[in-house]
Amino acid sequence: MAIGSGLGAQLGIAAETTYGTYTVPSVFPEFTKQSLALKKTTATSSGIAAGRLMALASRRVVTQREVSGSVDLEVSTRGMGLLLQALMGSTAAPVQQGAGPAYLQTHTLADTLGRSLTIQAGIPLTTGIVTAKTFLGCKVTSAEFSCEAGGMLTASVEFDGRDCDETKTLAVASYTPSAPFTFMGMALKTGAYGAEAPLDGVRKVSVKIERAQATDRFYANGSALKAEPVSSDLVKVSGSLEMDYVATTVDDLHTSDGTTSLVWEFTGANIAPTYSETFRVRLPAIKVDDAPPTVDGPAIVRPTFNFTALYDGVNKVAIDYMSADTTL
């Protein structure tokens, strides 16, 4: 028996070979919150029958089924590959670094067609029995990463899904020892692409990647379930920098509407000689949108600069993930 509260919950994921087709969960991320749920569309007949004052229960029908929700978690040093691939779209098989147990995943921005997940949530009853809700055809629609002074790197991932199956057996969860990436290992650099330099005064960073998709592909012959969503707009990448006003570097970019490359990196423990656990976001071109510094009182001036990432014409937005994982 599990604990009859959220302490007994679990989350398992697996990459699907075919959109909406169940795959046994193989990776079990530790999460802080999840809100995945079945959403059903219903219709009730309004037909008139002599003397009937209410609609008949038998004439209410389900016309569409879909899934939506989010998963919040701490970005850890193991087991993030499947989520990153579903977000970024590219094939990112881990590449061994040197002769040791360090493997690099390079997730570059690409179309997410064919990148769907089975996500199984184990939700405990108060009796300790864990119910299994298996969400099929889960596509990442956005992910926001954030870290502030004294904190951990966290992610909030939004999903759109095809259906929920409550007949699947709950997978047995297994957890690989890992650690969260934290502010202690955080670095932020800006400058010319490939030659970025550390930016002083940064206290908090957030980056959000939004994958616009047509999630309304309900067709005849589909049994009230949607076809796989496809990209329906340009990818939007945005973020913010909260910092003490120690230099005018970012402020000048706001004034001139200049372009800079931004590298946001976290380093963890050493895996092998010269290779450490790493989570790195590479934005080859950003523009600072607003929020130049103002003085609100006697305290240190602490602006938050909002920015938009764009394509520099050559280099793609990417996330690098160095871990001991030999597979996604």
Short mmCIF file of C-alpha atoms in Angstrom, two decimals:
data_model
loop_
_atom_site.label_atom_id
_atom_site.label_comp_id
_atom_site.label_asym_id
_atom_site.label_seq_id
_atom_site.Cartn_x
_atom_site.Cartn_y
_atom_site.Cartn_z
CA MET A 1 0.00 0.00 0.00
CA ALA A 2 1.15 3.52 -0.77
CA ILE A 3 0.69 6.51 1.49
CA GLY A 4 -2.88 7.76 1.13
CA SER A 5 -1.93 11.30 0.10
CA GLY A 6 0.14 13.11 -2.48
CA LEU A 7 3.20 11.51 -0.86
CA GLY A 8 2.19 8.26 -2.54
CA ALA A 9 1.82 9.75 -6.01
CA GLN A 10 4.01 8.98 -9.00
CA LEU A 11 4.48 10.06 -12.59
CA GLY A 12 5.82 7.90 -15.41
CA ILE A 13 6.55 8.87 -19.01
CA ALA A 14 7.53 7.19 -22.26
CA ALA A 15 7.99 8.28 -25.86
CA GLU A 16 5.23 7.02 -28.15
CA THR A 17 6.00 5.36 -31.47
CA THR A 18 2.55 6.27 -32.79
CA TYR A 19 0.59 9.30 -31.62
CA GLY A 20 -1.92 8.31 -28.94
CA THR A 21 -0.77 4.69 -28.69
CA TYR A 22 0.14 3.50 -25.21
CA THR A 23 3.78 2.90 -24.38
CA VAL A 24 4.78 1.49 -20.98
CA PRO A 25 6.30 4.29 -18.86
CA SER A 26 10.06 3.91 -18.49
CA VAL A 27 11.17 7.18 -16.88
CA PHE A 28 9.80 8.42 -13.55
CA PRO A 29 10.60 12.09 -12.93
CA GLU A 30 10.24 13.48 -9.44
CA PHE A 31 7.65 16.26 -9.65
CA THR A 32 6.21 18.90 -7.37
CA LYS A 33 2.76 19.26 -8.93
CA GLN A 34 0.74 17.94 -11.85
CA SER A 35 -2.70 18.90 -13.16
CA LEU A 36 -3.22 16.61 -16.15
CA ALA A 37 -6.90 15.81 -16.57
CA LEU A 38 -9.43 14.50 -19.05
CA LYS A 39 -11.55 17.21 -20.63
CA LYS A 40 -14.78 16.08 -22.21
CA THR A 41 -17.23 18.01 -24.36
CA THR A 42 -20.87 17.04 -23.91
CA ALA A 43 -24.14 17.86 -25.59
CA THR A 44 -27.64 17.45 -24.19
CA SER A 45 -30.69 17.13 -26.36
CA SER A 46 -33.16 20.01 -26.13
CA GLY A 47 -35.94 18.07 -27.82
CA ILE A 48 -39.44 18.77 -26.58
CA ALA A 49 -41.61 15.92 -25.34
CA ALA A 50 -45.12 16.55 -24.04
CA GLY A 51 -45.14 17.09 -20.28
CA ARG A 52 -41.37 16.63 -19.81
CA LEU A 53 -39.87 19.45 -17.74
CA MET A 54 -36.22 18.37 -17.75
CA ALA A 55 -33.76 16.99 -20.24
CA LEU A 56 -33.34 13.23 -20.19
CA ALA A 57 -30.08 11.88 -18.78
CA SER A 58 -30.05 9.30 -21.57
CA ARG A 59 -29.95 12.09 -24.15
CA ARG A 60 -26.72 13.62 -22.88
CA VAL A 61 -23.75 12.44 -24.96
CA VAL A 62 -19.99 12.92 -25.02
CA THR A 63 -18.94 14.49 -28.33
CA GLN A 64 -15.21 15.02 -27.81
CA ARG A 65 -12.44 13.91 -25.45
CA GLU A 66 -9.03 15.47 -24.89
CA VAL A 67 -6.44 16.08 -22.19
CA SER A 68 -4.81 19.22 -20.86
CA GLY A 69 -2.73 20.23 -17.87
CA SER A 70 0.77 20.84 -16.64
CA VAL A 71 3.61 19.25 -14.70
CA ASP A 72 5.88 21.27 -12.40
CA LEU A 73 9.23 19.85 -11.41
CA GLU A 74 12.79 20.63 -10.41
CA VAL A 75 15.23 20.24 -13.28
CA SER A 76 17.50 17.42 -12.17
CA THR A 77 20.79 15.91 -13.27
CA ARG A 78 19.18 12.69 -14.54
CA GLY A 79 16.08 11.74 -16.50
CA MET A 80 15.17 14.99 -18.28
CA GLY A 81 15.85 13.83 -21.85
CA LEU A 82 12.35 12.71 -22.89
CA LEU A 83 10.73 15.96 -21.76
CA LEU A 84 13.39 18.05 -23.49
CA GLN A 85 12.98 16.09 -26.72
CA ALA A 86 9.19 16.50 -26.62
CA LEU A 87 9.68 20.25 -26.12
CA MET A 88 12.42 20.91 -28.67
CA GLY A 89 11.51 18.34 -31.34
CA SER A 90 14.94 17.17 -32.50
CA THR A 91 16.47 13.72 -32.15
CA ALA A 92 18.99 14.01 -29.34
CA ALA A 93 20.59 10.63 -28.74
CA PRO A 94 23.13 10.89 -25.90
CA VAL A 95 26.72 11.11 -27.20
CA GLN A 96 29.49 9.75 -25.00
CA GLN A 97 32.08 12.35 -24.02
CA GLY A 98 35.62 11.03 -23.83
CA ALA A 99 36.00 7.58 -22.29
CA GLY A 100 34.05 8.25 -19.12
CA PRO A 101 30.36 7.99 -18.19
CA ALA A 102 29.36 11.47 -19.38
CA TYR A 103 26.79 11.73 -22.18
CA LEU A 104 25.72 14.91 -23.97
CA GLN A 105 22.24 15.47 -25.36
CA THR A 106 21.90 18.42 -27.75
CA HIS A 107 18.27 19.41 -28.18
CA THR A 108 17.96 21.91 -31.05
CA LEU A 109 14.72 23.57 -32.07
CA ALA A 110 12.81 21.48 -34.63
CA ASP A 111 9.26 20.54 -35.56
CA THR A 112 7.58 18.38 -32.89
CA LEU A 113 5.54 16.24 -35.28
CA GLY A 114 5.87 12.67 -34.02
CA ARG A 115 7.09 13.76 -30.59
CA SER A 116 4.31 12.62 -28.26
CA LEU A 117 4.41 11.03 -24.83
CA THR A 118 2.45 8.57 -22.77
CA ILE A 119 2.20 10.05 -19.28
CA GLN A 120 0.86 7.92 -16.46
CA ALA A 121 -0.16 9.55 -13.19
CA GLY A 122 -0.47 7.46 -10.05
CA ILE A 123 -3.00 9.19 -7.80
CA PRO A 124 -3.51 7.71 -4.31
CA LEU A 125 -6.84 7.20 -2.63
CA THR A 126 -6.84 7.90 1.11
CA THR A 127 -6.88 4.12 1.59
CA GLY A 128 -3.42 3.87 0.03
CA ILE A 129 -4.67 2.30 -3.20
CA VAL A 130 -3.10 4.17 -6.14
CA THR A 131 -5.33 4.78 -9.13
CA ALA A 132 -3.67 4.93 -12.55
CA LYS A 133 -4.65 7.59 -15.07
CA THR A 134 -2.79 7.10 -18.33
CA PHE A 135 -2.74 10.12 -20.63
CA LEU A 136 -2.09 9.29 -24.27
CA GLY A 137 -0.80 11.50 -27.08
CA CYS A 138 0.68 14.16 -24.81
CA LYS A 139 2.35 16.99 -26.73
CA VAL A 140 4.34 19.75 -25.04
CA THR A 141 2.81 23.14 -25.83
CA SER A 142 5.10 25.24 -23.63
CA ALA A 143 7.78 25.02 -20.97
CA GLU A 144 9.06 27.73 -18.66
CA PHE A 145 12.38 27.40 -16.83
CA SER A 146 13.21 29.64 -13.89
CA CYS A 147 15.83 30.10 -11.18
CA GLU A 148 16.43 32.85 -8.65
CA ALA A 149 19.02 33.63 -6.01
CA GLY A 150 19.06 30.89 -3.39
CA GLY A 151 16.77 28.61 -5.36
CA MET A 152 16.64 25.62 -7.67
CA LEU A 153 16.13 25.51 -11.43
CA THR A 154 12.47 24.65 -11.95
CA ALA A 155 10.33 23.90 -14.97
CA SER A 156 6.62 24.17 -15.62
CA VAL A 157 5.58 22.13 -18.66
CA GLU A 158 2.18 22.49 -20.36
CA PHE A 159 0.65 19.58 -22.26
CA ASP A 160 -2.13 18.88 -24.72
CA GLY A 161 -3.24 15.26 -24.92
CA ARG A 162 -5.49 12.97 -26.94
CA ASP A 163 -7.20 10.78 -24.36
CA CYS A 164 -7.14 9.29 -20.86
CA ASP A 165 -7.18 5.53 -20.25
CA GLU A 166 -7.97 4.30 -16.73
CA THR A 167 -7.63 0.58 -17.53
CA LYS A 168 -3.82 0.36 -17.74
CA THR A 169 -1.86 -1.25 -14.93
CA LEU A 170 0.14 1.18 -12.81
CA ALA A 171 3.79 0.90 -13.78
CA VAL A 172 6.27 0.15 -11.01
CA ALA A 173 8.20 3.36 -10.43
CA SER A 174 11.96 3.31 -10.18
CA TYR A 175 14.13 6.31 -9.44
CA THR A 176 17.71 6.99 -10.46
CA PRO A 177 19.64 8.99 -7.85
CA SER A 178 19.97 12.58 -9.02
CA ALA A 179 20.32 16.14 -7.75
CA PRO A 180 18.64 19.39 -8.74
CA PHE A 181 20.48 22.14 -10.59
CA THR A 182 20.68 25.21 -8.35
CA PHE A 183 21.61 28.87 -8.23
CA MET A 184 25.03 27.87 -6.88
CA GLY A 185 25.94 26.46 -10.30
CA MET A 186 24.17 29.12 -12.38
CA ALA A 187 25.98 31.31 -14.90
CA LEU A 188 24.63 33.74 -17.46
CA LYS A 189 26.63 35.10 -20.38
CA THR A 190 25.91 37.57 -23.18
CA GLY A 191 27.82 38.88 -26.16
CA ALA A 192 28.76 37.74 -29.64
CA TYR A 193 27.69 34.18 -30.44
CA GLY A 194 30.39 31.75 -29.37
CA ALA A 195 32.25 34.42 -27.40
CA GLU A 196 29.74 35.27 -24.68
CA ALA A 197 31.09 36.77 -21.44
CA PRO A 198 29.67 36.58 -17.88
CA LEU A 199 27.02 39.19 -17.09
CA ASP A 200 27.30 40.62 -13.57
CA GLY A 201 24.45 41.37 -11.18
CA VAL A 202 21.96 38.71 -12.36
CA ARG A 203 19.63 37.51 -9.58
CA LYS A 204 16.83 35.71 -11.42
CA VAL A 205 16.35 34.32 -14.92
CA SER A 206 13.36 32.80 -16.66
CA VAL A 207 13.03 31.46 -20.19
CA LYS A 208 9.77 30.30 -21.77
CA ILE A 209 9.46 28.30 -24.98
CA GLU A 210 5.99 28.18 -26.55
CA ARG A 211 5.08 25.67 -29.28
CA ALA A 212 1.90 26.90 -30.97
CA GLN A 213 -0.04 23.91 -32.28
CA ALA A 214 -3.41 23.19 -33.84
CA THR A 215 -4.97 21.28 -30.97
CA ASP A 216 -8.50 21.28 -32.43
CA ARG A 217 -8.06 18.60 -35.12
CA PHE A 218 -11.27 16.70 -34.42
CA TYR A 219 -12.47 14.92 -37.56
CA ALA A 220 -15.17 12.49 -38.65
CA ASN A 221 -14.08 8.86 -38.25
CA GLY A 222 -11.94 9.87 -35.27
CA SER A 223 -14.21 8.51 -32.52
CA ALA A 224 -14.35 11.96 -30.86
CA LEU A 225 -10.54 11.97 -30.48
CA LYS A 226 -8.22 14.48 -32.12
CA ALA A 227 -5.58 13.86 -34.77
CA GLU A 228 -2.03 14.73 -33.80
CA PRO A 229 -1.60 18.50 -33.37
CA VAL A 230 0.71 20.17 -35.88
CA SER A 231 2.70 23.39 -35.61
CA SER A 232 0.39 26.31 -36.38
CA ASP A 233 2.54 29.39 -35.73
CA LEU A 234 6.12 30.49 -35.18
CA VAL A 235 7.82 29.28 -32.02
CA LYS A 236 7.89 31.99 -29.36
CA VAL A 237 10.86 32.17 -27.00
CA SER A 238 10.89 34.87 -24.34
CA GLY A 239 12.28 35.51 -20.89
CA SER A 240 13.36 37.95 -18.24
CA LEU A 241 16.46 38.97 -16.32
CA GLU A 242 16.12 40.38 -12.81
CA MET A 243 19.37 42.02 -11.82
CA ASP A 244 21.03 44.68 -9.73
CA TYR A 245 21.98 47.71 -11.81
CA VAL A 246 25.74 47.14 -11.69
CA ALA A 247 26.42 47.95 -15.35
CA THR A 248 24.59 49.37 -18.37
CA THR A 249 25.15 46.34 -20.63
CA VAL A 250 21.52 45.22 -20.85
CA ASP A 251 20.15 48.74 -20.52
CA ASP A 252 22.19 49.78 -23.57
CA LEU A 253 20.74 46.89 -25.55
CA HIS A 254 17.26 48.12 -24.67
CA THR A 255 18.11 51.66 -25.81
CA SER A 256 19.72 50.63 -29.09
CA ASP A 257 17.50 47.60 -29.71
CA GLY A 258 20.75 45.78 -30.29
CA THR A 259 21.14 42.02 -30.54
CA THR A 260 23.13 39.77 -28.25
CA SER A 261 23.57 36.05 -27.77
CA LEU A 262 22.54 34.70 -24.37
CA VAL A 263 23.82 31.51 -22.71
CA TRP A 264 22.18 30.40 -19.46
CA GLU A 265 24.06 27.53 -17.87
CA PHE A 266 23.95 25.32 -14.79
CA THR A 267 26.82 23.11 -13.70
CA GLY A 268 26.57 20.25 -11.22
CA ALA A 269 28.89 17.53 -10.02
CA ASN A 270 31.80 16.21 -12.02
CA ILE A 271 30.88 13.07 -13.99
CA ALA A 272 34.25 12.37 -15.59
CA PRO A 273 37.52 14.27 -16.04
CA THR A 274 36.68 17.66 -17.64
CA TYR A 275 32.95 16.78 -17.86
CA SER A 276 30.32 17.91 -15.36
CA GLU A 277 26.54 17.62 -15.13
CA THR A 278 25.23 20.49 -17.23
CA PHE A 279 21.98 22.13 -18.25
CA ARG A 280 22.47 24.91 -20.79
CA VAL A 281 20.04 27.08 -22.75
CA ARG A 282 21.51 28.75 -25.85
CA LEU A 283 19.66 31.70 -27.38
CA PRO A 284 21.79 32.99 -30.30
CA ALA A 285 19.89 36.27 -30.66
CA ILE A 286 17.79 38.17 -28.13
CA LYS A 287 16.28 41.65 -28.13
CA VAL A 288 15.51 43.52 -24.90
CA ASP A 289 11.89 44.67 -24.96
CA ASP A 290 11.17 46.85 -21.96
CA ALA A 291 11.60 47.62 -18.25
CA PRO A 292 14.67 49.88 -18.25
CA PRO A 293 15.86 50.87 -14.75
CA THR A 294 13.89 53.32 -12.63
CA VAL A 295 14.41 54.51 -9.04
CA ASP A 296 11.65 53.45 -6.65
CA GLY A 297 13.33 54.52 -3.41
CA PRO A 298 16.60 54.33 -1.50
CA ALA A 299 17.24 50.64 -2.16
CA ILE A 300 19.53 49.23 -4.84
CA VAL A 301 18.11 49.79 -8.32
CA ARG A 302 16.92 46.38 -9.42
CA PRO A 303 15.31 46.30 -12.89
CA THR A 304 13.73 43.31 -14.60
CA PHE A 305 14.53 43.27 -18.30
CA ASN A 306 12.11 41.33 -20.51
CA PHE A 307 13.48 39.93 -23.74
CA THR A 308 12.47 38.07 -26.89
CA ALA A 309 14.65 35.49 -28.59
CA LEU A 310 14.81 35.50 -32.38
CA TYR A 311 16.59 33.57 -35.13
CA ASP A 312 20.00 34.94 -36.12
CA GLY A 313 19.75 33.27 -39.52
CA VAL A 314 22.37 30.61 -38.77
CA ASN A 315 22.26 29.18 -35.25
CA LYS A 316 19.23 27.52 -33.67
CA VAL A 317 17.92 27.83 -30.14
CA ALA A 318 19.16 24.78 -28.25
CA ILE A 319 19.26 23.10 -24.86
CA ASP A 320 22.33 21.06 -23.92
CA TYR A 321 21.99 18.39 -21.25
CA MET A 322 25.07 16.58 -19.92
CA SER A 323 24.39 13.66 -17.61
CA ALA A 324 25.20 10.05 -16.95
CA ASP A 325 22.07 8.97 -18.85
CA THR A 326 22.95 6.65 -21.73
CA THR A 327 19.42 6.87 -23.15
CA LEU A 328 16.67 9.45 -23.11
#
